[in-house]
Tab-separated table of C-alpha atoms in Angstrom:
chain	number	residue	atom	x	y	z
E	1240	UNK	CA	-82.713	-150.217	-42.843
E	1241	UNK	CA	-85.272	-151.059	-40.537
E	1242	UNK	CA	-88.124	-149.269	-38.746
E	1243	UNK	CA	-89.639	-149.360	-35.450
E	1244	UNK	CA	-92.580	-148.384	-34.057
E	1245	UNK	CA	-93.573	-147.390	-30.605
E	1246	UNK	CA	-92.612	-144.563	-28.137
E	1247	UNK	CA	-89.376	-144.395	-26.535
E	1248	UNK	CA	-90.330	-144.170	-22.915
E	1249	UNK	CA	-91.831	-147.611	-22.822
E	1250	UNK	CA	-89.327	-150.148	-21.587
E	1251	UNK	CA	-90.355	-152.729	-24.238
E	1252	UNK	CA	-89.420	-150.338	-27.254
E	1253	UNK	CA	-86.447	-149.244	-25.364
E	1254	UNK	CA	-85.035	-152.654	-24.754
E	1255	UNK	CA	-85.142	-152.856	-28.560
E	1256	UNK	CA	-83.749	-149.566	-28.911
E	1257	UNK	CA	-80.619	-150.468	-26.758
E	1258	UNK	CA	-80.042	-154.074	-28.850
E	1259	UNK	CA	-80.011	-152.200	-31.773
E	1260	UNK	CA	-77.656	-149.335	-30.359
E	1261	UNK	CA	-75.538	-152.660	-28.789
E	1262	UNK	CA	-74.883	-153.962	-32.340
E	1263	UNK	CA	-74.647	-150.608	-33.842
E	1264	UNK	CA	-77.711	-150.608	-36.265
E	1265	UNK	CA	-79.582	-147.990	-37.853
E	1266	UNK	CA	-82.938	-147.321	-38.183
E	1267	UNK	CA	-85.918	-145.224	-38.367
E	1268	UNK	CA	-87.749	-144.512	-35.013
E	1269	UNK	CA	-91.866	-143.953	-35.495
E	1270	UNK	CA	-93.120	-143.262	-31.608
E	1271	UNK	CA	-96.316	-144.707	-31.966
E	1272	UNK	CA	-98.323	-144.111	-28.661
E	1273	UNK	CA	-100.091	-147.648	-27.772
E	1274	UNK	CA	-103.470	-145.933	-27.342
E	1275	UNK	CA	-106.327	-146.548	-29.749
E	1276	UNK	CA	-103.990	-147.575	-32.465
E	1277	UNK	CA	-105.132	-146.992	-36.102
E	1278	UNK	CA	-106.073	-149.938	-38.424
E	1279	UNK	CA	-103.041	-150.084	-40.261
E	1280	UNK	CA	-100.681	-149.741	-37.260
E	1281	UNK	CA	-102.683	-152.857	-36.067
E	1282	UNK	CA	-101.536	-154.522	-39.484
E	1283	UNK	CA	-97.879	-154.284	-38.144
E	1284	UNK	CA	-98.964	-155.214	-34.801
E	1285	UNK	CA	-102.455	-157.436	-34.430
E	1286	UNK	CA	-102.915	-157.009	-30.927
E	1287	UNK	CA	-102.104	-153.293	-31.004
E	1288	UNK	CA	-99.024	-153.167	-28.656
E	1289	UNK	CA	-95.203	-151.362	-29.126
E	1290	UNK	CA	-93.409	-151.995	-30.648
E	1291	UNK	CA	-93.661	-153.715	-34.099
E	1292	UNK	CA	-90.620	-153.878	-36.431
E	1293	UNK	CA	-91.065	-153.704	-40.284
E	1294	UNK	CA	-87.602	-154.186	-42.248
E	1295	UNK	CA	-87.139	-155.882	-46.034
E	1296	UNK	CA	-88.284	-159.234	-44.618
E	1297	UNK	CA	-91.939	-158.259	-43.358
E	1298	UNK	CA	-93.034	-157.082	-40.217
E	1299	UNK	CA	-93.187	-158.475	-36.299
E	1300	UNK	CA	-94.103	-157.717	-32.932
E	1301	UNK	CA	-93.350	-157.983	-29.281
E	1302	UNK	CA	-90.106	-156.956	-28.127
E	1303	UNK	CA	-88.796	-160.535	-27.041
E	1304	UNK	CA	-89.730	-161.797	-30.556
E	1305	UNK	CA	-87.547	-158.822	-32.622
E	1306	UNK	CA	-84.959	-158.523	-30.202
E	1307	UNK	CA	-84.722	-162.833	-31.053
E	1308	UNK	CA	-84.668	-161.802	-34.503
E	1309	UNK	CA	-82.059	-159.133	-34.669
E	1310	UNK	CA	-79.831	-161.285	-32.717
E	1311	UNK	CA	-80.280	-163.988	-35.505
E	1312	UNK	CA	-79.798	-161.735	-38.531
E	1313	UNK	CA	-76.501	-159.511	-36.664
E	1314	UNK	CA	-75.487	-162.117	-34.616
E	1315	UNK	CA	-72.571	-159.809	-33.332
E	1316	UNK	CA	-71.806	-158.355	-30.532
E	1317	UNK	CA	-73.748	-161.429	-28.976
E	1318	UNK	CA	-76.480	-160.677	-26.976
E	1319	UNK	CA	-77.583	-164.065	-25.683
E	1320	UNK	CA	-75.129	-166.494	-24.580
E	1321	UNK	CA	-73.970	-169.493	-26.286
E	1322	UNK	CA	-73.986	-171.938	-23.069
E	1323	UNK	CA	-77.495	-173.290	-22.946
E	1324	UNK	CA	-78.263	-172.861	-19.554
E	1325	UNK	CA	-77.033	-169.481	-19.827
E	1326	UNK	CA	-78.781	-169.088	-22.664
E	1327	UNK	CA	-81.838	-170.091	-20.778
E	1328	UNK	CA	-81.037	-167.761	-17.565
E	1329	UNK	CA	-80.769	-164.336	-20.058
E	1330	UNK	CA	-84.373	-165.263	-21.447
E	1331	UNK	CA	-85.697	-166.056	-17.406
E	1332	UNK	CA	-84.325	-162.611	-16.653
E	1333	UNK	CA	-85.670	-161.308	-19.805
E	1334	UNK	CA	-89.066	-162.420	-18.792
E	1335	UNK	CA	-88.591	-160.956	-15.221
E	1336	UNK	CA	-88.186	-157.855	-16.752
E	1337	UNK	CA	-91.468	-157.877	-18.975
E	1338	UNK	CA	-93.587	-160.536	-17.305
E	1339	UNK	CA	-92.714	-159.739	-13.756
E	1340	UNK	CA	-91.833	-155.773	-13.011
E	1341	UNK	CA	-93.259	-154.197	-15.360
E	1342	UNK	CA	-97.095	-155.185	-14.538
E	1343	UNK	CA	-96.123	-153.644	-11.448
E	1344	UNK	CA	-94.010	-150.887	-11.557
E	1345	UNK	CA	-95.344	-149.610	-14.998
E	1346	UNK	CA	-99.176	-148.847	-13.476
E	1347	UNK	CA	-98.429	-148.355	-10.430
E	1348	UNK	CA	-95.334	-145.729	-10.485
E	1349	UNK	CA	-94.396	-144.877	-13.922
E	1350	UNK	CA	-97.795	-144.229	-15.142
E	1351	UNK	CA	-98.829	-142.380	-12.224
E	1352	UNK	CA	-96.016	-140.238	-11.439
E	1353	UNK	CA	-95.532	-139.615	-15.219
E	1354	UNK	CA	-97.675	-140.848	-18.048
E	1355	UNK	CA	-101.315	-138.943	-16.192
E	1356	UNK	CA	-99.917	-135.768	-15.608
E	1357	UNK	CA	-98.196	-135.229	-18.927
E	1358	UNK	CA	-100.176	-136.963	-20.967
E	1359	UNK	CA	-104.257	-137.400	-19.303
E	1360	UNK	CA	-103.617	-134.081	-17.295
E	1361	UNK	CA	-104.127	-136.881	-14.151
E	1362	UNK	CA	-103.015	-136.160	-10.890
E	1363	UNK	CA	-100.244	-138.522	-9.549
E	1364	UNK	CA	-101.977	-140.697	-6.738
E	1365	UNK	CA	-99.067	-140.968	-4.590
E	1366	UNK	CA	-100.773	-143.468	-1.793
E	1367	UNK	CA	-100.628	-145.869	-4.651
E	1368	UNK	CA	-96.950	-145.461	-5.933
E	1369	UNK	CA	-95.566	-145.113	-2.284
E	1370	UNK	CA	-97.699	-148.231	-1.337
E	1371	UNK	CA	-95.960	-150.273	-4.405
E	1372	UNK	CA	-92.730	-149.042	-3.401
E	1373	UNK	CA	-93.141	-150.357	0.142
E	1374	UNK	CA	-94.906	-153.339	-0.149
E	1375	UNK	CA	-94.519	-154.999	-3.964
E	1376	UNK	CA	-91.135	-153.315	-5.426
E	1377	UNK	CA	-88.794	-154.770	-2.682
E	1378	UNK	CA	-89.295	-158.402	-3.165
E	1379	UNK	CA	-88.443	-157.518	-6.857
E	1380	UNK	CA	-85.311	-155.987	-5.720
E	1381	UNK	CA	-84.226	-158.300	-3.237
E	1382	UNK	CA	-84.398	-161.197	-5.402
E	1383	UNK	CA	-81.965	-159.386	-7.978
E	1384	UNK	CA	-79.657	-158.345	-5.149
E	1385	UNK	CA	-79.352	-162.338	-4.374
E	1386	UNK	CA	-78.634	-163.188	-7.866
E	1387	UNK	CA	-75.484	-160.582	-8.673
E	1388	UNK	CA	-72.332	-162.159	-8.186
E	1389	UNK	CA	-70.525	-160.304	-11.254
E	1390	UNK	CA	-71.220	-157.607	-13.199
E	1391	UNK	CA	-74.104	-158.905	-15.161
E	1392	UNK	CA	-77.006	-161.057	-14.264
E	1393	UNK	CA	-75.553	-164.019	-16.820
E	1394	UNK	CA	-72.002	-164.956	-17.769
E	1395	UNK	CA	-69.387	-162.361	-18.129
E	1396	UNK	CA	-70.489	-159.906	-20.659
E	1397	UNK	CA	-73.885	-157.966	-21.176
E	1398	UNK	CA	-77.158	-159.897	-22.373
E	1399	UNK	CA	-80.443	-159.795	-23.559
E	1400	UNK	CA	-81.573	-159.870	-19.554
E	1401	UNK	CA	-79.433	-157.170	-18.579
E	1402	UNK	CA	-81.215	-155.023	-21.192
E	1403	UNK	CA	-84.893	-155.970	-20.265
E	1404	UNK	CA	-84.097	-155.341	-16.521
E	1405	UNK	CA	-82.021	-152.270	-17.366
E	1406	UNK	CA	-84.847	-150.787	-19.052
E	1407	UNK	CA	-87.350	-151.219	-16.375
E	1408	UNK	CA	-85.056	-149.102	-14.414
E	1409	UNK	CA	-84.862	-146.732	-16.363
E	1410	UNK	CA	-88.318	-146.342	-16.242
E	1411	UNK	CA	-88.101	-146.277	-12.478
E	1412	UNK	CA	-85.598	-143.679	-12.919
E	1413	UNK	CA	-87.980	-141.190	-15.150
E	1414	UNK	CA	-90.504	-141.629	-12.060
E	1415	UNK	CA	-87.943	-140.967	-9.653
E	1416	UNK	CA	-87.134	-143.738	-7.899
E	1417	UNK	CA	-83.137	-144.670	-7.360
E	1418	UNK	CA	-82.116	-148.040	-5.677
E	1419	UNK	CA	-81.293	-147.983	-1.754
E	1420	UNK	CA	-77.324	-148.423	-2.159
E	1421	UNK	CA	-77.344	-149.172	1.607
E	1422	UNK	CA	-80.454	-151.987	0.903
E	1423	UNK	CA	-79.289	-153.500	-2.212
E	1424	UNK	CA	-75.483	-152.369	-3.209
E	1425	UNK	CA	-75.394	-155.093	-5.376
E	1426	UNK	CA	-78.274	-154.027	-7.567
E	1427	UNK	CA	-77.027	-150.097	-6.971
E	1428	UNK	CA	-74.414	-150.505	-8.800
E	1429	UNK	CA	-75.310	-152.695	-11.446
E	1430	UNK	CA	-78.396	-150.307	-12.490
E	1431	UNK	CA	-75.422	-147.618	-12.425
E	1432	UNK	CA	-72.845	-149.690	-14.713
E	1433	UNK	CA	-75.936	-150.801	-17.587
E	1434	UNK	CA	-77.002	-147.222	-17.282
E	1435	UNK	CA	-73.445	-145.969	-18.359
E	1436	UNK	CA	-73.174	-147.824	-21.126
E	1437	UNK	CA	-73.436	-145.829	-24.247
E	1438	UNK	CA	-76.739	-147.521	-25.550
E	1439	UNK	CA	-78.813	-147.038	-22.484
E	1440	UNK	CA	-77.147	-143.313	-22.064
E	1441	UNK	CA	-78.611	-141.988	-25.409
E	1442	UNK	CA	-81.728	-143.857	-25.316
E	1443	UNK	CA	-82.336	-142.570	-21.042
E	1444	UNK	CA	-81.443	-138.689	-22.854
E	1445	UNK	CA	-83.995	-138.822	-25.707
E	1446	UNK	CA	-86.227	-140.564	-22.907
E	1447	UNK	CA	-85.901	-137.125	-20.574
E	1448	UNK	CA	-86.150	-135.165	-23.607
E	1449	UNK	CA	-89.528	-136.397	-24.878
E	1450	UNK	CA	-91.276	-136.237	-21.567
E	1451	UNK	CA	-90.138	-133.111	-20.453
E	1452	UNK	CA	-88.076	-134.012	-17.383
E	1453	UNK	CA	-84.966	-131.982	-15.713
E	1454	UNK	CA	-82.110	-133.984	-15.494
């Protein structure tokens, strides 16, 4: 059995979380909190980031580098397409997720409307997350609107990019922000349908539970 480190809420843990729900693993769950990290957390992970994965083999980090690794070790359910170029869209999407939302969204609404007032006793500045929403979320949304044509963002069954976006979202959700249905239907109901599934379900739950939020 495995173990991984780093708290639930942050979309990079919970993407691993959901790929090792999706291929029905167990494993122990330490919720490290990615601020000043001892010296021997920073022995799992050098730079100090969630999460970091320690199993029989050794240890890694980075999400994208043990959700690789899982899929290589329990290659089934699949979780990244066998068609190259598909292969290669799941990982673009992947990187949309981490590389290109989260910088934005996770500062600038998740942080402030929950991460300072539960955990720096911060007052949310809403100027900031209602300017984000206005000006810098909908490009991010629009472009995923334009590239649903099915259920999933690659192929015909769920993938490693489905889970990185999906778990942005969820974020988005915890802060309180639901997609315009009349805006972006597309994208409504696809957050809706990778929400459902069982893996994001529990993972969204324990989410709530741990930071205190209604549903």
């Amino acid at each position: 059995m495995g173990k991984l480190y780093g708290v639930g809420a942050s979309p990079f843990v919970r993407k691993v979380r959901v790929v090792l729900a999706e291929k029905g693993l167990s494993y122990e769950h330490d919720p490290v909190i990615p601020f000043n990290v001892s010296a021997e957390y920073k022995k799992l992970s050098p730079l100090g980031k969630i999460p970091a994965w320690q199993d029989e083999r050794g240890t890694l980090s980075d999400s994208s580098v043990i959700c690789a690794y899982l899929e290589r070790i329990h290659p089934q359910p699949a979780l990244y397409p066998s068609d190259p170029y598909q292969y290669a869209r799941a990982l673009w999407f992947e990187e949309y997720a981490d590389g290109g939302m989260v910088p934005i969204t996770g500062p600038k609404v998740f942080f402030q409307r929950v991460v300072a007032p539960r955990f720096f006793n911060q007052p949310t500045d809403e100027k900031i997350v209602e300017q984000c929403l206005a000006e810098e979320v909908p490009p991010l949304f629009d472009y995923l609107e334009g590239q649903l044509s099915g259920d999933w963002l690659v192929g015909s069954q769920l993938s490693i990019g489905d889970i990185a976006v999906g778990s942005v979202f969820a974020n988005l959700r915890h802060a309180g922000v639901s997609v315009d249905t009349k805006r972006w239907p597309k994208l409504a109901r696809y957050v809706a349908r990778v929400h459902e599934r069982p893996s994001f379900k529990h993972v969204i739950e324990d989410d709530r539970a741990t930071l205190g939020l209604t549903a």
